[in-house]
Tab-separated table of C-alpha atoms in Angstrom:
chain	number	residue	atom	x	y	z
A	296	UNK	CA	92.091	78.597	93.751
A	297	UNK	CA	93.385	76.547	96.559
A	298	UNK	CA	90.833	74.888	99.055
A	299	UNK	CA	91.841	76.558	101.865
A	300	UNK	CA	90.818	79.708	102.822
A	301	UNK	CA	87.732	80.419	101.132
A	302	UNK	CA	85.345	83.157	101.630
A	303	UNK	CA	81.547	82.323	101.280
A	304	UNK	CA	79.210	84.609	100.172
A	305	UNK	CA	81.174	86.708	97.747
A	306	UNK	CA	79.790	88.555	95.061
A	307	UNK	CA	80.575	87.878	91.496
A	308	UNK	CA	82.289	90.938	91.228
A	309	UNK	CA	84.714	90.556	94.345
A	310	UNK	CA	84.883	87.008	92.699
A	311	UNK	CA	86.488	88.144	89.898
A	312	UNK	CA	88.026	91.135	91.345
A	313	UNK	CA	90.436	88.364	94.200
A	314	UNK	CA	91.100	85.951	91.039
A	315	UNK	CA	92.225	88.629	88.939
A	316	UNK	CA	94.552	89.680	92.204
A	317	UNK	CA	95.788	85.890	92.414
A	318	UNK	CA	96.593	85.519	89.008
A	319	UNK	CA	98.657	88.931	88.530
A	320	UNK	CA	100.704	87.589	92.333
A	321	UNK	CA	101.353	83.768	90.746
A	322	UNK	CA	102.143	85.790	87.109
A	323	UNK	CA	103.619	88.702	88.151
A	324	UNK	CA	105.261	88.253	91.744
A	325	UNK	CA	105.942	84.802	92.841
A	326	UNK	CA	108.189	84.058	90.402
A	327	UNK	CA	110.568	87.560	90.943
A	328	UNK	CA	109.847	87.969	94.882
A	329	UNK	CA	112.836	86.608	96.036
A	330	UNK	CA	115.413	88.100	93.755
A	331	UNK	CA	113.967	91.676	94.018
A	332	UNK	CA	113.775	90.694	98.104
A	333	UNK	CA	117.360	89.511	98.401
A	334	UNK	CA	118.643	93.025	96.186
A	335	UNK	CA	116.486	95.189	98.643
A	336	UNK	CA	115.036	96.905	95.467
A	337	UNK	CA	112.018	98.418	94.690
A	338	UNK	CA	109.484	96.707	93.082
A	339	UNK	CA	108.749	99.439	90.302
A	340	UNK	CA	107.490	97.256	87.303
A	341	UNK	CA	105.029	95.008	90.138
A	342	UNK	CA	103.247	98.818	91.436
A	343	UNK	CA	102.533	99.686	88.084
A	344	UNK	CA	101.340	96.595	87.028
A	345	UNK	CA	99.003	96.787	90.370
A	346	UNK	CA	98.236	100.731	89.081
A	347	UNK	CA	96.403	99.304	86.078
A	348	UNK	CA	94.401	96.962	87.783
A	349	UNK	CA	93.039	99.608	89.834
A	350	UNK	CA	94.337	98.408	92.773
A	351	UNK	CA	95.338	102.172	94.448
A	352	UNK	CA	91.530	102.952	93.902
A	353	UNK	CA	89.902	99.759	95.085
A	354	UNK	CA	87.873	101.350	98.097
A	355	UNK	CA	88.091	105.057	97.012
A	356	UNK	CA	84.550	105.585	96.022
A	357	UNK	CA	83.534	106.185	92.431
A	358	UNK	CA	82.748	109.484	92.277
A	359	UNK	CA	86.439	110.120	92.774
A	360	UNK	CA	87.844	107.538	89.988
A	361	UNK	CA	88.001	104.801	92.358
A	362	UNK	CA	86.211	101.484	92.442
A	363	UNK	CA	84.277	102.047	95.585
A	364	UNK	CA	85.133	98.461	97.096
A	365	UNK	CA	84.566	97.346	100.287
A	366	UNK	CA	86.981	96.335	103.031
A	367	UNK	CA	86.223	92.928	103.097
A	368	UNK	CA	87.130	92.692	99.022
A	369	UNK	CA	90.599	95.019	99.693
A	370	UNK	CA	91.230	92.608	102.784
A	371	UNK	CA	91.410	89.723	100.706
A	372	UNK	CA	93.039	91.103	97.329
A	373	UNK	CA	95.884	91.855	100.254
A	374	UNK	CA	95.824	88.455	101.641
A	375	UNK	CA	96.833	87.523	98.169
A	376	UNK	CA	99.149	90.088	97.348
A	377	UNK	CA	100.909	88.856	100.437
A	378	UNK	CA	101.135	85.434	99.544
A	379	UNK	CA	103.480	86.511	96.669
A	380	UNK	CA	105.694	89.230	98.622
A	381	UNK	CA	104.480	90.827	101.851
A	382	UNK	CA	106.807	93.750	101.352
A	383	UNK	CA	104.393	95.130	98.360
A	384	UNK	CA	100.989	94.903	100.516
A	385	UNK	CA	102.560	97.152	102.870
A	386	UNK	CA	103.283	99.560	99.563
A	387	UNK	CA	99.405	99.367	99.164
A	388	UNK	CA	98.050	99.705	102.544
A	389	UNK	CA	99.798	102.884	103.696
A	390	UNK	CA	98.344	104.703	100.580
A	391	UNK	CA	94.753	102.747	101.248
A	392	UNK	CA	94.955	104.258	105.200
A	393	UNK	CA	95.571	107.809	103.763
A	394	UNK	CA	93.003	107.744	101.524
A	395	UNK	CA	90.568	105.903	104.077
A	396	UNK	CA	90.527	108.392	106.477
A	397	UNK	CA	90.408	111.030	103.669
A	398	UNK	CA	87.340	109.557	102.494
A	399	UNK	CA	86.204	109.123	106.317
A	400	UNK	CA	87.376	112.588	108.153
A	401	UNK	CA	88.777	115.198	105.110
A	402	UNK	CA	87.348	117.764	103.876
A	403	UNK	CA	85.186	118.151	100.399
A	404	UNK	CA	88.013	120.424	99.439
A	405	UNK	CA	90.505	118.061	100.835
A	406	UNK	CA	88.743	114.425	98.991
A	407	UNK	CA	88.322	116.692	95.805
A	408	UNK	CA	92.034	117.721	95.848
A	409	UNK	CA	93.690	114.118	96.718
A	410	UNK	CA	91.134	111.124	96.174
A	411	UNK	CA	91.120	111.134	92.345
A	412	UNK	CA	94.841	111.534	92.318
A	413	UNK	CA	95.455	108.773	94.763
A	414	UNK	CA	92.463	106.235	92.799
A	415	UNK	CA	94.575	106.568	90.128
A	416	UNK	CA	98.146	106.139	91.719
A	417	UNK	CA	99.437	109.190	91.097
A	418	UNK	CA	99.584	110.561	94.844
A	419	UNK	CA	100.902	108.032	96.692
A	420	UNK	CA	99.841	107.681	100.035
A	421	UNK	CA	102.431	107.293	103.872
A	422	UNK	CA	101.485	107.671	107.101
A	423	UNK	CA	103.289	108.949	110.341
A	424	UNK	CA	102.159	108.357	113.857
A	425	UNK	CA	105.377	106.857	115.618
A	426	UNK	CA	108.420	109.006	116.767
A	427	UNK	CA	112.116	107.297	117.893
A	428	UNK	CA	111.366	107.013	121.967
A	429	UNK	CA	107.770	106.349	122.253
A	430	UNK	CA	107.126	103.062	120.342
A	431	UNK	CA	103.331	102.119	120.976
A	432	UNK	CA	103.043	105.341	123.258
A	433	UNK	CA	100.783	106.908	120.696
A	434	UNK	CA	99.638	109.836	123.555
A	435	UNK	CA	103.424	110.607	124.190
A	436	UNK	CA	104.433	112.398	121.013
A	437	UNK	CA	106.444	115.371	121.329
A	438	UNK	CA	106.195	116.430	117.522
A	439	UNK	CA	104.712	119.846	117.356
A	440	UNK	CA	102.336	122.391	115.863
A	441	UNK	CA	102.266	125.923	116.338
A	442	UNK	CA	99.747	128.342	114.440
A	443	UNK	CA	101.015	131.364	112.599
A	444	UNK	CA	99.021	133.528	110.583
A	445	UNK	CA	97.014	131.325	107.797
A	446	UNK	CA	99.485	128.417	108.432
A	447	UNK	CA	101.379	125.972	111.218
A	448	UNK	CA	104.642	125.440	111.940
A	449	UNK	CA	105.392	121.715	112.642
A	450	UNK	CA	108.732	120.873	114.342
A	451	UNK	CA	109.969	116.971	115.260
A	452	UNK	CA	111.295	114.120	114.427
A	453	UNK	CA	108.931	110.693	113.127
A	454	UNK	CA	109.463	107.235	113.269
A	455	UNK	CA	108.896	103.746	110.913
A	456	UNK	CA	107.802	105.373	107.597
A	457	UNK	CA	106.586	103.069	105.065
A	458	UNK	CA	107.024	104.302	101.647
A	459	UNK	CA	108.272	106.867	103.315
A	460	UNK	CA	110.800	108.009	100.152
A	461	UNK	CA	108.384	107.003	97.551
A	462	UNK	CA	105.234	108.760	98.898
A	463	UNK	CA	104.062	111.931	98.110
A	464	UNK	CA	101.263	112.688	100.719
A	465	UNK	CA	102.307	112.167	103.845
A	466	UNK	CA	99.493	111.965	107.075
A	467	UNK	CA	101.346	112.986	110.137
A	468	UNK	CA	100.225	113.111	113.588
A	469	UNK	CA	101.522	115.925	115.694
A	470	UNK	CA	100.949	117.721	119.058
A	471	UNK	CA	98.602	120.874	118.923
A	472	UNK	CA	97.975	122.808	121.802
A	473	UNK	CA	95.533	125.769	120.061
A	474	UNK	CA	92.444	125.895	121.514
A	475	UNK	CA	93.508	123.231	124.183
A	476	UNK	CA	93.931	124.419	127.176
A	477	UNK	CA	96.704	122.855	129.651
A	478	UNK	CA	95.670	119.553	131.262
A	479	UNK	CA	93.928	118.472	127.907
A	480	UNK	CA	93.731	115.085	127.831
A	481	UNK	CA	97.210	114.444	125.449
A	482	UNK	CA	94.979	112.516	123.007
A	483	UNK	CA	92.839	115.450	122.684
A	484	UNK	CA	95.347	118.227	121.500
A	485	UNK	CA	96.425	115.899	118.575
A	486	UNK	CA	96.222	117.402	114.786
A	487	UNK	CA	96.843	115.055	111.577
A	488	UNK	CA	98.487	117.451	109.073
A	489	UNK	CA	98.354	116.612	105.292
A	490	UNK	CA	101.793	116.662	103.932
A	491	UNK	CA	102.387	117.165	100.544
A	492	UNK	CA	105.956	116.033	99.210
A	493	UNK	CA	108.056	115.270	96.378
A	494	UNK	CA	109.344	112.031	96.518
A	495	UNK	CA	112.757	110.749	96.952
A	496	UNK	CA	115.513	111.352	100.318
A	497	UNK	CA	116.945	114.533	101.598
A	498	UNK	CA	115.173	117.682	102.070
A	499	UNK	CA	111.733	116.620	99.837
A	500	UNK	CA	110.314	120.254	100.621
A	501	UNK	CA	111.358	123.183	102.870
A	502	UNK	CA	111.624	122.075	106.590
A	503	UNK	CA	111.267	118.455	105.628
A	504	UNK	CA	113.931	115.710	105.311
A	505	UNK	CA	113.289	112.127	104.531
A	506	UNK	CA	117.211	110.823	105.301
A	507	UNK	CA	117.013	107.561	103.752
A	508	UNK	CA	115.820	104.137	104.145
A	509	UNK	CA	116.252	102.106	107.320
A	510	UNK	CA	118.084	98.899	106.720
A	511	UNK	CA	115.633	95.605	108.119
A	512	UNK	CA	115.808	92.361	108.755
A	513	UNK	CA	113.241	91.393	106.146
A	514	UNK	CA	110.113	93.458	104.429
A	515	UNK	CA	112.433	94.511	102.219
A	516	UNK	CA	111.766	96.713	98.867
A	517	UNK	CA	109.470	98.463	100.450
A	518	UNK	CA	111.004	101.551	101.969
A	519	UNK	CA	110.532	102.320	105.417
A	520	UNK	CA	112.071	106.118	106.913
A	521	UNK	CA	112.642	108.734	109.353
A	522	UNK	CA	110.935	111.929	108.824
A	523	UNK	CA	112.415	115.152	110.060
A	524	UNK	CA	110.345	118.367	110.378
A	525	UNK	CA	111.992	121.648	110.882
A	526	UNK	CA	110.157	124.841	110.668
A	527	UNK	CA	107.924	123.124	108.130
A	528	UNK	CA	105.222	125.235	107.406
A	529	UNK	CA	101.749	124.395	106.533
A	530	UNK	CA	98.438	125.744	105.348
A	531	UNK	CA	95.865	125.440	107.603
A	532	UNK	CA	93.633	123.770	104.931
A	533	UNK	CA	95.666	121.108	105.257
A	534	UNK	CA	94.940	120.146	108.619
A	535	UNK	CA	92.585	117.082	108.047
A	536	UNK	CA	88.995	118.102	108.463
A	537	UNK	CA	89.300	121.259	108.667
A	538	UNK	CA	89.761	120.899	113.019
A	539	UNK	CA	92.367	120.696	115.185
A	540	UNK	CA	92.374	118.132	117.893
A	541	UNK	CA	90.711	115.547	115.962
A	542	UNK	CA	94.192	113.209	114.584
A	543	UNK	CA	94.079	110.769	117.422
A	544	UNK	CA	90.741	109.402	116.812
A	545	UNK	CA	91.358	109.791	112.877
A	546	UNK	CA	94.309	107.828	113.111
A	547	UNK	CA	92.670	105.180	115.354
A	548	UNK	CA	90.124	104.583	112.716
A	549	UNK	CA	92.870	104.204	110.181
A	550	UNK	CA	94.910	101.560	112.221
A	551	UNK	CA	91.293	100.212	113.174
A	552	UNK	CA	91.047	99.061	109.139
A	553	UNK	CA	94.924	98.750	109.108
A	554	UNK	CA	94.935	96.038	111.873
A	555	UNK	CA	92.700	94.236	109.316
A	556	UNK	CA	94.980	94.736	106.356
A	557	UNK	CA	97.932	93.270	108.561
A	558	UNK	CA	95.864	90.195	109.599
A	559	UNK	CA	95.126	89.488	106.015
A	560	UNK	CA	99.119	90.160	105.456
A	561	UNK	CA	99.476	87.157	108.178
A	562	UNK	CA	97.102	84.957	106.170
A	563	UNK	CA	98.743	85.187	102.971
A	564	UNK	CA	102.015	84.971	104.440
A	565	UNK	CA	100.632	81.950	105.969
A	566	UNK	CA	99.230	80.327	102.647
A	567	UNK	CA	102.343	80.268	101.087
A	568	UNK	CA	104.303	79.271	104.074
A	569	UNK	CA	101.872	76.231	103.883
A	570	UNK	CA	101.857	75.385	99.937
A	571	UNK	CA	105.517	75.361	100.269
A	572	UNK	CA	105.832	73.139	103.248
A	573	UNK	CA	102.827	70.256	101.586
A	574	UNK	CA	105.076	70.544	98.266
A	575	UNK	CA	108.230	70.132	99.591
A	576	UNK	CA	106.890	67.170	101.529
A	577	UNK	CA	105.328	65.561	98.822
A	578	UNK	CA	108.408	65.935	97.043
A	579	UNK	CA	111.330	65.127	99.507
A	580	UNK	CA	112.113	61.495	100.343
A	581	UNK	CA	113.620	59.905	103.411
A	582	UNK	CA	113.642	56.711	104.256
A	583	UNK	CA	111.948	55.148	100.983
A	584	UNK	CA	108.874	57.241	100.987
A	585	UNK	CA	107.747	60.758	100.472
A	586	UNK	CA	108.498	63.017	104.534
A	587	UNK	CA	104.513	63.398	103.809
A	588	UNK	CA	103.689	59.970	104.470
A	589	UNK	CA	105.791	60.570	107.900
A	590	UNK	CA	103.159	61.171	110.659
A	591	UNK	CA	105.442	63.550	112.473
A	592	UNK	CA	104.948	65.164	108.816
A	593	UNK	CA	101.478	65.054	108.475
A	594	UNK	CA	100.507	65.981	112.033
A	595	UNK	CA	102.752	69.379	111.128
A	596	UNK	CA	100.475	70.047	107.998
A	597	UNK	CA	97.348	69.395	109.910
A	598	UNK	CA	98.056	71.736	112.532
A	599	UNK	CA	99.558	74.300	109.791
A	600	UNK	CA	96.123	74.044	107.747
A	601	UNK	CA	93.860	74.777	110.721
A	602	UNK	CA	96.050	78.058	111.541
A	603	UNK	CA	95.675	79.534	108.125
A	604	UNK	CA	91.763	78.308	108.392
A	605	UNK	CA	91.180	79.829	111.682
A	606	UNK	CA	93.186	82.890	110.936
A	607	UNK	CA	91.198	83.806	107.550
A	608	UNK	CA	88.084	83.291	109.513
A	609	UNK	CA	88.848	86.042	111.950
A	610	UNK	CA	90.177	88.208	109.334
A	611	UNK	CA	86.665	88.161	107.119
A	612	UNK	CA	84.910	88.106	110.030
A	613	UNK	CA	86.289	91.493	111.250
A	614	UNK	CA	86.298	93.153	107.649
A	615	UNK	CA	82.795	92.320	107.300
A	616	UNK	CA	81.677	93.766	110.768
A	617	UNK	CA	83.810	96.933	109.801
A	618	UNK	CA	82.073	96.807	106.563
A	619	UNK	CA	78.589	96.717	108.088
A	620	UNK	CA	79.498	100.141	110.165
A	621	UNK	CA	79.623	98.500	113.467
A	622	UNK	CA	82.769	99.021	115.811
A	623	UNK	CA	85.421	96.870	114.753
A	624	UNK	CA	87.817	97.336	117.457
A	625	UNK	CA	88.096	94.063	119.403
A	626	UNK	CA	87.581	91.568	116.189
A	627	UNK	CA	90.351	93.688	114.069
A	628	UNK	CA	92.944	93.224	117.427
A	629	UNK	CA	91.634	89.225	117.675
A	630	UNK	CA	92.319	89.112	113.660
A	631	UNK	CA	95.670	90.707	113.915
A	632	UNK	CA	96.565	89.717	117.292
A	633	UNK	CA	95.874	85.645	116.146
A	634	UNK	CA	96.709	85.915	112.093
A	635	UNK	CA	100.849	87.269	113.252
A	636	UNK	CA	101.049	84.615	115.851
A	637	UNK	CA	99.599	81.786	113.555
A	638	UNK	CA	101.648	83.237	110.210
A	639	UNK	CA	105.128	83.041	112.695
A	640	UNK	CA	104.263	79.496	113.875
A	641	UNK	CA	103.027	78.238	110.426
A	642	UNK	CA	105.911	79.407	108.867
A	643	UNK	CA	108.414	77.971	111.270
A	644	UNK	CA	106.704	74.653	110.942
A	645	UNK	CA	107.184	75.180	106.616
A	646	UNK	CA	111.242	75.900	107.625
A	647	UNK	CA	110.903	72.761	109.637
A	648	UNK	CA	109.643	70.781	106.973
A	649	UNK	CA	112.537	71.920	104.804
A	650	UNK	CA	115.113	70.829	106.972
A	651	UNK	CA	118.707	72.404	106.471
A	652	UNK	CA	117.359	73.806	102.720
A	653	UNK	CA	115.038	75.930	104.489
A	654	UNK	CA	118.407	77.883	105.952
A	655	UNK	CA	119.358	78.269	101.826
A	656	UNK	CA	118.122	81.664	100.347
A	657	UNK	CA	117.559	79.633	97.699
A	658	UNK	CA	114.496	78.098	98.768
A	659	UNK	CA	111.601	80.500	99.144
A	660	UNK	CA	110.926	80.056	103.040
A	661	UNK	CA	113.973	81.926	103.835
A	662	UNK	CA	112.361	85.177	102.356
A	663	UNK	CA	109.304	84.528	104.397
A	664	UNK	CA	110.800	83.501	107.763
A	665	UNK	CA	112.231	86.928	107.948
A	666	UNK	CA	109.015	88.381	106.650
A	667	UNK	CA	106.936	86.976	109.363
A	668	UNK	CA	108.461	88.940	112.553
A	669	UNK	CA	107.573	92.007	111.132
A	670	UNK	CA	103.775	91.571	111.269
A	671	UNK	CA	104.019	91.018	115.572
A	672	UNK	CA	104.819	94.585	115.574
A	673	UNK	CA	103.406	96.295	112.640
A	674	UNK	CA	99.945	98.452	113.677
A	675	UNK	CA	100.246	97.561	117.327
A	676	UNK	CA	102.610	95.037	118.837
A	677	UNK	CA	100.451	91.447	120.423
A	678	UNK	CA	100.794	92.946	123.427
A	679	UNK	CA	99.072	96.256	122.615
A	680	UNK	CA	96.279	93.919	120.861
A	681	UNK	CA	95.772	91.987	124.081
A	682	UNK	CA	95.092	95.280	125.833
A	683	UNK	CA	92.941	96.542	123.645
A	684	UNK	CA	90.724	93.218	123.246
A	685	UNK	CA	91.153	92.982	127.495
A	686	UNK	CA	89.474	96.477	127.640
A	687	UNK	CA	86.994	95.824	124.895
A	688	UNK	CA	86.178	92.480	126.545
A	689	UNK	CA	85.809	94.063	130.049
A	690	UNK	CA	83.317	96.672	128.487
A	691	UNK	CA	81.076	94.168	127.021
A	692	UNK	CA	80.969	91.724	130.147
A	693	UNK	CA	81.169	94.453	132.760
A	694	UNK	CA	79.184	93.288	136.131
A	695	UNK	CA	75.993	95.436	136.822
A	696	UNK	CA	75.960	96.599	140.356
């Protein structure tokens, strides 16, 4: 493994769980990344291969099929499945939230039903929190649920899908005024509804229509969707837990453990960024020598290095205190907030380094300086980290009168 970035501490087991991970990305995904990127396609063959590794199941626990992992192990088998292609962590992590807060909030019924499915990839999981005009706005959704008889009736329109086509449980946050009477706090009379699905695009079930993929700037592959609800109907043993008015803070503990995913998406991203920029300069010659014994060169690998140190740092650091059932609030927004904002920088300073090839989509760093942008808005733009961390930080250090 490379020297930067390591984890101390690690059992033999998560050892040979995160080499196993690395070898499958430099065997399986490096060298295939970019074509599949540049076609938009779905990497099929790469989510099976990660299906047999057990990848779907790492932190479902055992007694469902899965292999009961912690965060901390998942966090960094995603670090590395982002240093081969971003897009197919995100393929992973959706399904991992699902199942999280399955494991967390659903249920016996509900974990009995889904987790041994999803531990062995045959449910795949999405999630749905975001609607077209609201953006971070969580509390402003307008999607609705209204009870009748045995089941709800869930009308509106969601936003920013991923695997959105390819999933076929779907967690979706909607409004739910039962029991709440008006003036309820908004993020109070919020219900996450399990939605089962075929997959695909068009109408996937009565009253739901995925419409197709959204065409991006990079994160490609991966499919990311609208989701339409009309007069979709329901069970109400599908509402997860068994309670209304209980999505927002399910949700939040989701995106809690998300946030860390995405950090470790900006780490691995960041590796790469940096292996390909020290390569290239060892390799590229101007002026009679190699641009890495330039000091304009090496003062750009220096600073590159520290970022990707600094960032995994932050990243373990929060898994671990998430692990150890602490609140992991403010060091999962510091992770994320610092591991996008280091991965943007570090991989600008790579496309530096590879002067006018780095503008080629032959060269690798293309891919990934189109890849990067995506993580300052994915699970909470910087800004929304900042606010959370400036709260958080104003709790802990608040003045006693």
């Amino acid at each position: 493994m490379s020297r930067l970035a390591q984890t101390a501490g690690l059992t033999e087991v998560q050892q040979e769980i995160v080499s196993t991970v690395r070898e499958f990305v430099d065997k399986e995904i490096i060298p295939v990344a970019t074509e599949l990127e540049h076609r938009d396609e779905y990497p099929q063959e790469i989510v099976d291969g990660l299906k047999e590794l057990g990848l779907f199941g790492l932190m479902i626990p055992e007694e469902y099929g899965g292999l009961g992992e912690s965060l901390l192990t998942y966090a960094l088998c995603v670090e590395e499945i982002a240093r081969g292609w971003m897009s197919v962590s995100g393929i992973i992590n959706t399904h991992f939230i699902v199942a999280y807060m399955l494991k967390q909030h659903g249920t016996q019924e509900q974990k009995d039903t889904f987790l041994p499915r999803m531990a062995a990839g045959e449910v795949r999981g999405a999630f749905s929190m975001s609607e077209p005009g609201l953006g971070s706005d969580v509390s402003a959704i307008t999607s609705k649920a209204v009870k009748d008889g045995d089941e709800y009736v869930l009308n509106g329109q969601k936003m920013w899908l991923t695997n959105g086509g390819t999933s076929t449980l779907v967690a979706v946050l909607v409004r739910s005024d039962e029991g709440h009477p008006e003036g309820t706090a908004p993020h109070k009379s919020m219900t996450t509804f399990l939605v089962e699905k075929e997959p695909g695009f068009g109408e996937v079930r009565p009253g739901l229509t995925i419409p197709g993929k959204i065409d991006k700037m990079g994160y490609k592959g991966v499919d990311t969707t609208e989701l339409i609800m009309d007069d979709l109907r329901i069970p109400a043993n599908r509402v997860l837990g068994g309670q209304t008015g209980r999505g927002f803070y399910q949700m939040m503990d989701g995106v809690e453990v998300g946030r860390v995913n995405v950090a470790a998406r900006g780490c691995g991203v960041a590796q790469r960024a940096f292996e390909l920029g020290v390569d290239y300069a060892q390799q590229r010659h101007t002026f009679g020598k190699p641009i890495a014994q330039h000091q304009a060169i090496q003062f750009k690998l220096a600073e590159m290095a520290t970022k990707v140190e600094a960032a995994h740092a932050m990243m373990v650091n929060a898994a671990r205190k998430k692990d150890s059932g602490e609140r992991n609030d403010l060091e999962a927004g510091m992770a994320k907030y610092l591991a996008s904002e280091y991965c943007k920088e570090v991989v600008e300073d790579a496309f530096r380094i590879h002067g006018g090839y780095g503008f080629s989509k032959e060269y690798e760093i293309e891919r990934l300086y189109r890849e990067a942008p995506m993580l300052l808005i994915g699970e909470g733009t910087a800004e929304i980290q900042k606010m959370i961390i400036g709260r958080r930080l104003l709790e802990e250090y608040r003045i006693q009168s």
